[in-house]
Coordinates of C-alpha atoms in Angstrom, one line a residue:
Chain M
M674 CA 112.9 138.8 90.2
K675 CA 109.5 139.8 91.7
Y676 CA 110.0 137.6 94.8
T677 CA 112.9 136.9 97.1
L678 CA 115.0 133.9 96.4
E679 CA 113.4 132.3 99.5
N680 CA 109.9 132.9 98.3
T681 CA 110.7 131.6 94.8
I682 CA 112.2 128.4 96.1
E683 CA 109.3 127.9 98.4
C684 CA 106.9 128.1 95.6
L685 CA 108.9 125.9 93.2
L686 CA 109.4 123.1 95.8
L687 CA 105.7 123.2 96.6
V688 CA 104.7 123.1 92.9
S689 CA 107.0 120.3 92.1
D690 CA 105.9 116.6 92.0
E691 CA 109.4 115.5 92.9
P692 CA 112.3 116.6 95.1
L693 CA 114.4 119.3 93.4
S694 CA 118.2 119.2 93.6
L695 CA 120.3 122.4 93.8
I696 CA 121.2 121.8 90.2
N697 CA 117.5 121.5 89.2
I698 CA 116.8 124.8 91.0
I699 CA 119.6 126.6 89.4
K700 CA 118.5 125.4 86.0
I701 CA 115.0 126.6 86.5
L702 CA 116.1 130.0 87.8
D703 CA 118.5 130.2 84.8
D704 CA 120.5 132.9 86.4
N705 CA 124.3 132.5 86.5
S706 CA 124.7 134.9 89.4
I707 CA 123.0 132.5 91.8
S708 CA 125.3 130.0 93.4
K709 CA 124.5 126.7 95.0
K710 CA 125.6 128.2 98.3
Q711 CA 123.0 130.9 98.0
I712 CA 120.3 128.4 97.4
E713 CA 121.3 126.3 100.3
K714 CA 121.3 129.4 102.5
A715 CA 117.8 130.3 101.3
I716 CA 116.6 126.9 102.2
D717 CA 118.1 127.2 105.6
N718 CA 116.4 130.6 106.0
L719 CA 113.1 129.0 105.0
N720 CA 113.5 126.2 107.6
Q721 CA 114.4 128.8 110.1
E722 CA 111.1 130.6 109.3
Y723 CA 109.2 127.4 109.6
K724 CA 110.5 126.7 113.1
N725 CA 107.1 126.7 114.7
K726 CA 105.3 125.5 111.6
A727 CA 104.2 121.9 111.0
I728 CA 106.1 121.7 107.7
H729 CA 109.7 121.8 106.8
I730 CA 112.1 121.3 103.9
S731 CA 113.9 118.1 104.1
K732 CA 116.8 116.8 102.1
V733 CA 116.6 113.3 100.6
A734 CA 118.6 111.5 98.0
S735 CA 117.3 113.3 94.9
G736 CA 116.9 116.7 96.4
Y737 CA 114.8 118.9 98.6
R738 CA 111.2 118.5 99.3
Y739 CA 108.6 119.6 101.8
Q740 CA 107.5 117.2 104.5
A741 CA 105.1 117.3 107.4
K742 CA 106.8 117.4 110.8
N743 CA 105.7 114.9 113.5
G744 CA 102.6 115.5 115.4
L745 CA 99.9 115.6 112.9
E746 CA 100.0 112.0 111.7
G747 CA 96.5 111.4 113.1
Y748 CA 94.9 114.1 111.0
I749 CA 96.9 113.4 107.9
A750 CA 96.1 109.8 108.0
K751 CA 92.4 110.7 107.8
L752 CA 93.1 113.0 105.0
K753 CA 95.1 110.6 102.9
D754 CA 92.8 107.6 102.5
K755 CA 95.8 105.5 102.0
G756 CA 96.3 101.8 101.7
T757 CA 98.7 100.4 104.3
N758 CA 101.6 100.1 101.8
K759 CA 102.2 96.5 102.7
F760 CA 104.7 94.8 100.5
S761 CA 104.8 91.0 100.0
K762 CA 107.8 89.1 101.3
A763 CA 108.9 88.3 97.8
F764 CA 108.9 92.0 96.9
L765 CA 110.9 92.9 100.0
E766 CA 113.4 90.2 99.5
T767 CA 114.0 91.2 95.9
I768 CA 114.5 94.8 96.7
A769 CA 116.7 93.9 99.7
I770 CA 119.0 91.9 97.5
I771 CA 119.2 94.6 94.8
A772 CA 119.8 97.3 97.4
Y773 CA 122.5 95.5 99.3
K774 CA 124.2 93.5 96.6
Q775 CA 123.9 95.9 93.6
P776 CA 124.7 95.6 90.8
V777 CA 122.9 92.3 90.5
T778 CA 121.3 90.3 87.7
R779 CA 118.1 88.5 87.8
G780 CA 120.1 85.3 88.0
D781 CA 121.9 86.5 91.1
I782 CA 118.6 87.2 92.8
E783 CA 117.4 83.7 91.9
E784 CA 120.5 82.2 93.2
I785 CA 120.1 83.8 96.6
R786 CA 116.4 83.3 96.9
G787 CA 116.5 79.8 95.4
I788 CA 113.4 80.5 93.3
A789 CA 112.6 82.1 90.0
V790 CA 112.3 85.9 90.1
N791 CA 108.7 87.1 89.6
S792 CA 108.9 89.3 86.5
N793 CA 106.0 91.4 87.8
I794 CA 108.1 92.4 90.8
I795 CA 111.0 93.5 88.6
R796 CA 108.6 95.4 86.4
T797 CA 106.9 97.1 89.4
L798 CA 110.3 98.1 90.8
I799 CA 111.2 99.6 87.5
E800 CA 107.9 101.4 87.1
L801 CA 108.2 102.7 90.7
E802 CA 111.7 103.9 89.5
W803 CA 113.1 102.2 92.6
I804 CA 115.5 100.2 90.4
K805 CA 117.1 100.7 87.0
V806 CA 119.3 98.9 84.6
V807 CA 122.8 100.1 85.4
G808 CA 124.7 98.0 82.9
H809 CA 125.1 94.5 81.5
K810 CA 127.1 91.7 82.9
E811 CA 129.9 90.4 80.8
S812 CA 128.6 86.9 80.5
P813 CA 126.6 84.9 77.9
G814 CA 123.4 86.6 77.1
K815 CA 124.7 89.8 78.6
P816 CA 122.1 89.9 81.4
E817 CA 120.9 93.3 82.8
L818 CA 122.4 94.5 86.0
F819 CA 120.0 96.2 88.3
G820 CA 120.8 98.9 90.9
T821 CA 118.6 101.1 93.1
T822 CA 117.8 104.7 92.3
T823 CA 117.6 107.9 94.4
K824 CA 113.8 107.6 94.2
F825 CA 114.1 104.4 96.2
L826 CA 116.0 106.2 98.9
D827 CA 113.5 109.1 98.7
Y828 CA 110.7 106.8 99.5
F829 CA 112.4 105.7 102.7
N830 CA 113.6 109.2 103.5
K831 CA 117.3 108.4 103.1
N832 CA 120.1 110.5 101.5
K833 CA 122.4 107.8 100.4
L834 CA 122.7 104.0 100.2
S835 CA 125.0 103.9 103.2
D836 CA 122.1 105.3 105.3
L837 CA 120.3 102.0 104.9
P838 CA 120.5 99.8 108.0
E839 CA 123.6 97.7 108.1
I840 CA 123.4 94.0 107.5
S841 CA 125.8 91.5 108.8
D842 CA 126.7 88.0 107.7
V843 CA 124.7 85.3 109.4
D844 CA 126.5 82.3 110.9
S845 CA 123.7 80.5 112.7
I846 CA 119.9 80.4 112.3
Chain O
M60 CA 95.2 61.7 106.5
M61 CA 96.7 64.4 104.5
L62 CA 95.5 67.0 107.0
I63 CA 97.1 65.2 109.9
K64 CA 100.5 65.1 108.2
L65 CA 100.2 68.8 107.5
W66 CA 99.2 69.4 111.0
D67 CA 102.5 68.2 112.1
L68 CA 104.2 70.6 109.9
I69 CA 102.2 73.6 110.8
L70 CA 101.2 73.1 114.4
N71 CA 104.5 73.8 116.0
N72 CA 104.7 77.5 115.5
I73 CA 104.3 78.7 112.1
T74 CA 102.6 82.0 112.2
A75 CA 100.9 82.2 108.9
I76 CA 99.0 85.4 108.4
Y77 CA 95.6 85.1 107.0
N78 CA 93.6 88.2 106.4
G79 CA 95.8 90.0 108.8
K80 CA 95.1 87.6 111.6
T81 CA 97.6 85.2 113.0
I82 CA 96.5 81.7 113.0
S83 CA 99.2 80.1 115.0
D84 CA 97.3 78.8 117.9
I85 CA 94.3 77.1 116.4
P86 CA 92.5 74.6 118.6
E87 CA 93.3 71.1 117.5
D88 CA 89.9 70.1 116.6
L89 CA 89.4 72.9 114.2
F90 CA 89.2 71.9 110.6
I91 CA 91.3 74.0 108.4
P92 CA 89.6 74.7 105.1
P93 CA 91.9 73.9 102.1
E94 CA 92.1 77.6 101.1
H95 CA 93.6 78.4 104.5
L96 CA 96.1 75.6 104.1
R97 CA 97.0 77.1 100.8
V98 CA 97.7 80.4 102.5
I99 CA 100.0 78.7 104.9
L100 CA 101.8 76.9 102.1
E101 CA 102.1 80.1 100.2
E102 CA 103.9 81.7 103.1
F103 CA 107.1 80.0 101.9
E104 CA 109.1 82.1 99.6
G105 CA 110.8 79.1 98.0
P106 CA 112.7 75.9 98.8
L107 CA 115.3 77.7 100.8
D108 CA 112.7 79.4 102.9
L109 CA 111.0 76.0 103.5
L110 CA 114.3 74.4 104.5
L111 CA 115.1 77.3 106.9
Y112 CA 111.7 76.8 108.5
L113 CA 112.3 73.1 109.0
I114 CA 115.7 73.7 110.5
K115 CA 114.4 76.4 112.8
K116 CA 111.5 74.3 113.9
Q117 CA 113.8 71.6 115.1
N118 CA 116.4 73.9 116.6
I119 CA 119.1 72.3 114.5
D120 CA 122.6 73.6 114.4
I121 CA 122.9 74.5 110.8
T122 CA 126.7 74.0 110.7
D123 CA 126.0 70.3 111.4
L124 CA 122.9 70.0 109.2
P125 CA 121.5 66.5 109.6
I126 CA 120.6 65.9 106.0
L127 CA 118.6 62.7 106.4
P128 CA 115.7 63.9 108.6
I129 CA 115.6 67.3 106.9
T130 CA 115.4 65.6 103.5
E131 CA 112.6 63.3 104.7
Q132 CA 110.6 66.2 106.0
Y133 CA 111.2 68.2 102.9
M134 CA 110.0 65.4 100.7
Q135 CA 107.0 64.9 103.0
Y136 CA 106.1 68.5 102.5
I137 CA 106.5 68.4 98.8
S138 CA 104.2 65.4 98.6
I139 CA 101.6 67.2 100.5
M140 CA 101.8 70.2 98.2
E141 CA 101.5 67.8 95.3
E142 CA 98.5 66.0 96.9
M143 CA 96.9 69.4 97.3
Q144 CA 97.6 70.0 93.6
F145 CA 99.4 73.1 94.8
E146 CA 101.2 74.6 91.8
L147 CA 104.6 73.6 92.8
A148 CA 107.5 75.7 91.5
A149 CA 110.1 73.6 89.7
D150 CA 112.6 75.1 92.1
Y151 CA 111.2 72.9 94.9
L152 CA 112.0 69.8 92.9
V153 CA 115.4 71.0 92.0
M154 CA 116.1 71.4 95.8
A155 CA 114.7 67.9 96.3
S156 CA 117.2 66.4 94.0
T157 CA 120.0 68.5 95.5
L158 CA 119.1 67.1 98.9
A159 CA 119.0 63.6 97.5
E160 CA 122.4 64.1 95.9
I161 CA 124.0 65.3 99.2
K162 CA 122.4 62.4 101.0
S163 CA 123.9 59.9 98.6
K164 CA 127.3 61.5 98.8
L165 CA 127.3 61.3 102.5
L166 CA 126.4 57.6 102.4
L167 CA 129.4 56.9 100.1
P168 CA 132.5 55.6 102.0
V169 CA 135.0 58.4 102.4
E170 CA 137.9 57.9 100.0
S171 CA 140.9 58.8 102.1
E172 CA 143.2 59.4 99.1
S173 CA 141.4 62.6 98.1
E174 CA 142.7 65.2 100.5
E175 CA 140.4 67.8 101.8
E176 CA 137.3 66.4 100.3
E177 CA 134.7 69.1 100.8
D178 CA 131.7 68.4 102.9
P179 CA 128.8 67.8 100.4
R180 CA 126.6 69.9 102.7
A181 CA 128.9 73.0 102.6
N182 CA 127.4 74.6 99.6
L183 CA 123.8 74.2 100.8
I184 CA 124.7 75.6 104.2
K185 CA 126.3 78.5 102.6
R186 CA 123.3 79.2 100.5
L187 CA 121.0 78.9 103.5
L188 CA 123.0 81.4 105.5
E189 CA 123.2 83.8 102.6
Y190 CA 119.5 83.6 102.1
Q191 CA 118.9 84.2 105.8
K192 CA 121.1 87.3 105.6
Y193 CA 118.9 88.8 102.9
K194 CA 115.7 87.7 104.6
N195 CA 116.9 89.7 107.6
A196 CA 117.7 92.6 105.3
S197 CA 114.2 92.5 103.8
E198 CA 112.7 92.7 107.3
Q199 CA 114.9 95.7 108.0
I200 CA 113.7 97.4 104.9
D201 CA 110.2 96.7 105.8
D202 CA 110.8 98.4 109.2
M203 CA 112.3 101.5 107.8
S204 CA 110.1 104.5 108.0
R205 CA 108.4 105.1 104.7
N206 CA 106.4 107.8 102.9
Y207 CA 102.7 107.9 103.7
R208 CA 103.1 105.5 106.6
D209 CA 105.6 107.1 108.9
F210 CA 106.1 110.4 107.4
F211 CA 104.3 112.6 104.8
V212 CA 105.6 114.3 101.8
V213 CA 104.1 117.5 100.5
S214 CA 104.1 117.0 96.8
N215 CA 102.4 118.9 94.0
A216 CA 100.6 121.0 96.7
I217 CA 99.9 124.0 94.5
D218 CA 97.4 124.3 91.9
V219 CA 98.8 125.6 88.7
K220 CA 96.4 127.0 86.1
K221 CA 96.5 125.1 82.9
S222 CA 96.8 127.6 80.1
K223 CA 97.0 125.3 77.1
I224 CA 94.0 123.6 75.6
I225 CA 94.2 120.0 76.7
E226 CA 95.0 117.5 74.0
V227 CA 93.0 114.4 73.9
P228 CA 95.2 111.4 74.2
D229 CA 95.2 108.7 71.6
I230 CA 94.2 105.5 73.3
K231 CA 92.9 102.3 71.8
I232 CA 90.4 100.3 73.7
D233 CA 92.7 97.3 73.9
Q234 CA 95.3 99.4 75.6
L235 CA 92.8 100.3 78.2
K236 CA 92.0 96.6 78.8
N237 CA 95.6 95.6 78.8
A238 CA 96.4 98.4 81.2
F239 CA 93.8 97.0 83.6
A240 CA 95.0 93.5 83.2
D241 CA 98.5 94.6 83.9
V242 CA 97.5 96.5 87.0
L243 CA 95.7 93.4 88.3
K244 CA 98.8 91.4 87.8
R245 CA 100.8 93.9 89.7
A246 CA 98.4 94.2 92.5
E247 CA 99.4 90.8 93.7
I248 CA 102.6 92.3 94.7
F249 CA 101.0 94.6 97.2
S250 CA 99.5 92.2 99.6
T251 CA 96.8 94.2 101.2
H252 CA 93.9 93.7 98.8
N253 CA 92.1 91.2 96.8
I254 CA 90.7 92.3 93.5
I255 CA 87.8 90.5 92.1
A256 CA 86.5 91.2 88.6
E257 CA 82.9 92.3 88.9
T258 CA 80.5 92.7 86.1
L259 CA 80.9 96.1 84.7
S260 CA 77.2 96.7 84.4
V261 CA 76.9 96.6 88.2
R262 CA 79.8 99.0 88.6
E263 CA 78.3 101.3 86.0
R264 CA 75.0 101.2 87.7
M265 CA 76.6 102.1 91.0
T266 CA 78.1 105.2 89.4
S267 CA 74.8 106.2 87.8
I268 CA 72.9 105.7 91.1
L269 CA 75.4 107.9 92.9
S270 CA 75.1 110.5 90.2
K271 CA 71.3 110.5 90.5
L272 CA 71.7 111.0 94.2
E273 CA 74.2 113.8 94.0
G274 CA 72.8 117.0 95.4
K275 CA 69.5 115.4 96.3
E276 CA 68.4 114.5 99.8
N277 CA 67.0 111.1 98.7
I278 CA 65.4 109.1 96.0
E279 CA 62.6 106.8 96.3
F280 CA 63.8 103.2 95.9
I281 CA 61.3 102.4 93.2
K282 CA 62.4 105.3 91.1
L283 CA 65.8 103.9 90.6
F284 CA 64.4 101.0 88.6
N285 CA 63.7 101.4 84.9
M286 CA 61.1 98.8 84.0
E287 CA 62.0 99.1 80.3
E288 CA 65.3 97.4 81.1
G289 CA 63.5 94.2 81.9
R290 CA 64.4 91.7 84.5
L291 CA 68.1 91.9 84.0
G292 CA 68.1 95.6 84.4
V293 CA 66.2 95.3 87.7
I294 CA 68.7 92.8 88.9
V295 CA 71.7 94.9 88.0
T296 CA 70.2 97.9 89.8
F297 CA 69.4 95.8 92.8
L298 CA 72.9 94.4 92.9
A299 CA 74.4 97.8 92.5
L300 CA 72.4 99.0 95.4
L301 CA 73.5 96.2 97.6
E302 CA 77.1 96.9 96.7
L303 CA 76.7 100.6 97.5
V304 CA 75.2 99.6 100.9
K305 CA 78.1 97.2 101.5
E306 CA 80.6 99.9 100.7
S307 CA 78.7 102.3 103.0
L308 CA 78.1 104.7 100.2
V309 CA 74.3 104.9 100.6
D310 CA 71.7 104.2 103.2
I311 CA 68.4 102.6 102.6
I312 CA 65.7 104.1 104.8
Q313 CA 62.2 103.0 105.6
N314 CA 60.4 104.9 108.3
E315 CA 57.9 102.2 109.1
S316 CA 57.1 98.9 107.7
M317 CA 55.2 98.9 104.4
S318 CA 56.0 102.6 103.9
K319 CA 58.1 103.9 101.0
I320 CA 61.7 103.1 100.9
Y321 CA 64.2 105.8 100.2
I322 CA 67.9 105.8 99.3
T323 CA 70.1 108.5 100.6
I324 CA 73.8 109.3 100.3
K325 CA 75.5 108.5 103.5
Chain P
M591 CA 97.2 120.5 119.8
K592 CA 100.9 120.8 119.3
Y593 CA 100.6 123.4 116.6
T594 CA 98.5 126.5 116.2
L595 CA 95.3 126.2 114.3
E596 CA 97.0 128.2 111.5
N597 CA 100.0 125.9 111.3
T598 CA 97.8 122.8 111.4
I599 CA 95.6 124.0 108.6
E600 CA 98.6 125.0 106.6
C601 CA 100.0 121.6 106.9
L602 CA 96.7 119.8 106.1
L603 CA 96.1 121.9 103.0
L604 CA 99.6 121.3 101.7
V605 CA 99.6 117.6 102.3
S606 CA 96.1 117.1 100.8
D607 CA 95.8 116.1 97.2
E608 CA 92.4 117.7 97.0
P609 CA 91.0 121.0 98.1
L610 CA 89.5 120.9 101.6
S611 CA 86.2 122.5 102.6
L612 CA 85.6 124.0 106.0
I613 CA 83.5 120.9 106.8
N614 CA 86.4 118.6 105.7
I615 CA 88.8 120.5 108.0
I616 CA 86.4 120.4 111.0
K617 CA 85.9 116.7 110.5
I618 CA 89.6 116.0 110.4
L619 CA 90.3 118.1 113.4
D620 CA 87.5 116.3 115.2
D621 CA 87.1 119.0 117.8
N622 CA 83.7 120.4 118.5
S623 CA 85.1 123.6 120.0
I624 CA 86.4 124.8 116.6
S625 CA 83.9 126.7 114.5
K626 CA 83.9 127.3 110.8
K627 CA 84.4 131.0 111.6
Q628 CA 87.6 130.2 113.4
I629 CA 88.9 128.2 110.5
E630 CA 88.0 131.0 108.0
K631 CA 89.8 133.4 110.3
A632 CA 92.9 131.1 110.5
I633 CA 93.0 131.0 106.7
D634 CA 92.8 134.7 106.5
N635 CA 95.7 135.0 109.0
L636 CA 97.7 132.6 106.9
N637 CA 97.1 134.6 103.7
Q638 CA 98.0 137.8 105.6
E639 CA 101.3 136.0 106.5
Y640 CA 101.9 135.1 102.9
K641 CA 101.5 138.7 101.7
N642 CA 105.0 138.8 100.3
K643 CA 105.2 135.1 99.4
A644 CA 104.6 133.6 96.0
I645 CA 101.9 131.3 97.3
H646 CA 98.5 131.9 98.8
I647 CA 95.4 129.9 99.8
S648 CA 92.6 130.4 97.5
K649 CA 89.0 129.3 97.6
V650 CA 87.7 127.1 94.8
A651 CA 84.4 125.3 94.3
S652 CA 85.2 122.3 96.5
G653 CA 87.2 124.1 99.2
Y654 CA 90.5 125.7 99.9
R655 CA 93.8 125.0 98.2
Y656 CA 97.2 126.6 97.7
Q657 CA 97.9 128.4 94.5
A658 CA 100.9 130.1 93.1
K659 CA 100.6 133.9 92.7
N660 CA 101.4 135.5 89.4
G661 CA 105.0 136.1 88.5
L662 CA 106.6 132.7 88.5
E663 CA 104.8 131.2 85.5
G664 CA 108.0 131.0 83.5
Y665 CA 109.8 128.9 86.2
I666 CA 106.8 126.7 86.9
A667 CA 106.4 126.0 83.2
K668 CA 109.9 124.7 83.1
L669 CA 109.2 122.6 86.2
K670 CA 106.1 121.1 84.7
D671 CA 107.6 120.7 81.3
K672 CA 108.7 117.2 82.0
G673 CA 105.7 115.8 80.2
T674 CA 102.1 115.8 81.2
N675 CA 102.1 112.0 81.6
K676 CA 99.2 111.9 79.1
F677 CA 100.3 108.9 77.3
S678 CA 102.2 107.3 80.1
K679 CA 101.5 103.9 81.6
A680 CA 100.4 105.7 84.8
F681 CA 97.8 107.6 82.8
L682 CA 96.4 104.5 81.1
E683 CA 96.3 102.5 84.3
T684 CA 94.6 105.2 86.2
I685 CA 91.8 105.6 83.7
A686 CA 91.6 101.8 83.3
I687 CA 91.1 101.4 87.1
I688 CA 88.5 104.1 87.2
A689 CA 86.7 102.5 84.3
Y690 CA 86.7 99.0 85.6
K691 CA 86.5 99.5 89.3
Q692 CA 84.3 102.6 89.6
P693 CA 83.3 104.2 91.8
V694 CA 86.8 104.5 93.2
T695 CA 88.7 107.0 95.4
R696 CA 92.2 108.1 94.9
G697 CA 93.2 105.8 97.8
D698 CA 91.7 102.9 96.0
I699 CA 93.7 103.6 92.9
E700 CA 96.8 104.0 94.9
E701 CA 96.2 100.8 96.7
I702 CA 95.7 98.9 93.4
R703 CA 98.7 100.4 91.7
G704 CA 100.9 100.5 94.8
I705 CA 102.1 103.9 93.6
A706 CA 100.8 107.4 94.6
V707 CA 98.3 108.8 92.2
N708 CA 99.7 111.7 90.2
S709 CA 97.3 114.6 90.8
N710 CA 98.0 115.9 87.3
I711 CA 96.6 112.8 85.8
I712 CA 93.4 113.1 87.8
R713 CA 93.2 116.8 86.8
T714 CA 93.7 116.0 83.2
L715 CA 91.1 113.3 83.3
I716 CA 88.6 115.7 84.8
E717 CA 89.5 118.4 82.3
L718 CA 89.0 115.9 79.5
E719 CA 85.6 115.2 81.1
W720 CA 86.5 111.5 81.0
I721 CA 85.8 111.2 84.7
K722 CA 83.8 113.1 87.3
V723 CA 83.2 113.1 91.0
V724 CA 80.2 110.9 91.5
G725 CA 80.0 111.1 95.3
H726 CA 82.0 111.0 98.4
K727 CA 83.0 107.9 100.4
E728 CA 81.8 107.7 103.9
S729 CA 85.2 107.7 105.5
P730 CA 87.2 110.3 107.3
G731 CA 88.0 113.2 105.0
K732 CA 85.1 112.1 102.7
P733 CA 87.3 111.3 99.8
E734 CA 85.9 111.9 96.3
L735 CA 84.6 108.9 94.4
F736 CA 85.4 109.0 90.7
G737 CA 83.4 107.4 87.9
T738 CA 83.6 107.6 84.1
T739 CA 81.4 109.8 82.0
T740 CA 79.5 109.3 78.8
K741 CA 82.2 111.4 77.1
F742 CA 84.7 108.7 78.0
L743 CA 82.4 106.1 76.4
D744 CA 81.9 108.3 73.4
Y745 CA 85.6 108.5 72.9
F746 CA 85.8 104.7 72.7
N747 CA 82.7 104.6 70.7
K748 CA 80.8 102.5 73.3
N749 CA 77.3 102.9 74.5
K750 CA 77.7 101.6 78.0
L751 CA 80.4 100.5 80.3
S752 CA 79.6 96.8 79.9
D753 CA 80.6 97.2 76.2
L754 CA 84.2 97.6 77.3
P755 CA 86.3 94.5 76.7
E756 CA 85.9 92.0 79.5
I757 CA 88.8 91.1 81.6
S758 CA 87.6 87.5 81.9
D759 CA 90.2 85.4 83.6
V760 CA 91.4 87.9 86.2
D761 CA 92.3 85.2 88.7
S762 CA 94.5 83.4 86.3
I763 CA 96.4 86.4 85.1

């Protein structure tokens, strides 16, 4: 290898569109002598090196990715020309039900919300790869069961489903 | 008349968001244009959401849901929506009949022989609480820090030379049109924008004006017009210019009155 | 500033989807005391720091951007092998939005689709010469405005943009 493991991983993570898991990295390197541990160690070393830098490697549900540290939001916001990422209430309620009650069918969502599910919302969630079909319910018509994906967690900077805020039963309004 | 009834419903404390502004405390004499009312009505995510609102507004203890007044208010609301020819989802009517059914059950004399007769309201109360639970969850999700708003992901940061000759994709014109129609449908889900179909000729002219200006200091206003295009062409160019000014992409400059007008890139 | 000029520029260039010119950077930093020279120097320092790394900052027509050095092509190819998205829905929607809503910025496209724009798609469209930069929007960071080209129209055998099928009843969709 022309570069150190650290430098190689740094480059791969920066080139990638998506977070890379340890397994992804091992597959790309295609070298049996490199263990997961070594890669984890290399990532630690990189983060050590970045101590004073404004970037770092962060671990989310689907793997490792670079993120900006706090402190430059003002500049980055100017750079990004972003929309405000506001979601409609219907969208948020739908994803909340799927996230917290998965696996759920469309019918389950309708039952809770008391109103027909907007197919565009389901389609968007599938295209965003925030949800996927995880199976079919054993009932007439074999409706699809939806669950959330690691990409959904990535978007919110979470590692696993249990990192989502806890919700409790409601007994008064 | 219709407005007054609605007034009752909205005045208390509904905080409907219209164009990002809260319109909760509107002076009483202010006329609300129908399209604003529509926005207020659209704030409800379904019959359960509407019921929750009515219950909250009256500070009712949900475990002792007074079906009669709630049903009346609910029906009142539905009739306003119908009067406004608001496209009412069937689910609202289903709820109306559920309420009516519960009401009639409550009016029936209690038959003592059936032990442990369930309260007809129990199921509805359960659904309301369940819905409130997920409404809370959706607000929590909305508050979670998210990419591009609260933190920034570095993705695809490195340019990689393309070695292969690019292959031209095989796209049919209808696919393009359908893709755009799809995207517009989807855009409704993200609530921050309104998309209006504009005539393509104006959009095209905007692009061509910008192209003409690229790398130049300015262009004389009159040179942007091609008289051979006739009246329609002139109008299209003019509209495109106005649109460019509106989007702050170009400036129109005239040093003194009656002198030449120039267009510059902002 | 919480970070050194070097670390700030590093972060901005990495987060940006597009190359940044010296003027872009100065605008973003919004600090009159920083000169072009200082920024050039900071970029030099960064490249000095990257001497043994697999990445470096390189100057292209529209500004500075990170590039991979030679030596990792094999790995990067595997990473990028996941399909160029050329026939994907995202590709189609991106070109459709540019065609029908031009001139648009990347931010506009993201706002309409609700999903981050894939830089590879924009690059491919530019390489195909279906779109080009027609100007810059007067907003911080001066984002590029994209419009379609005559080559795009040629491909669909059309003379002008208004020959594209009309999306008539947009409101009712």
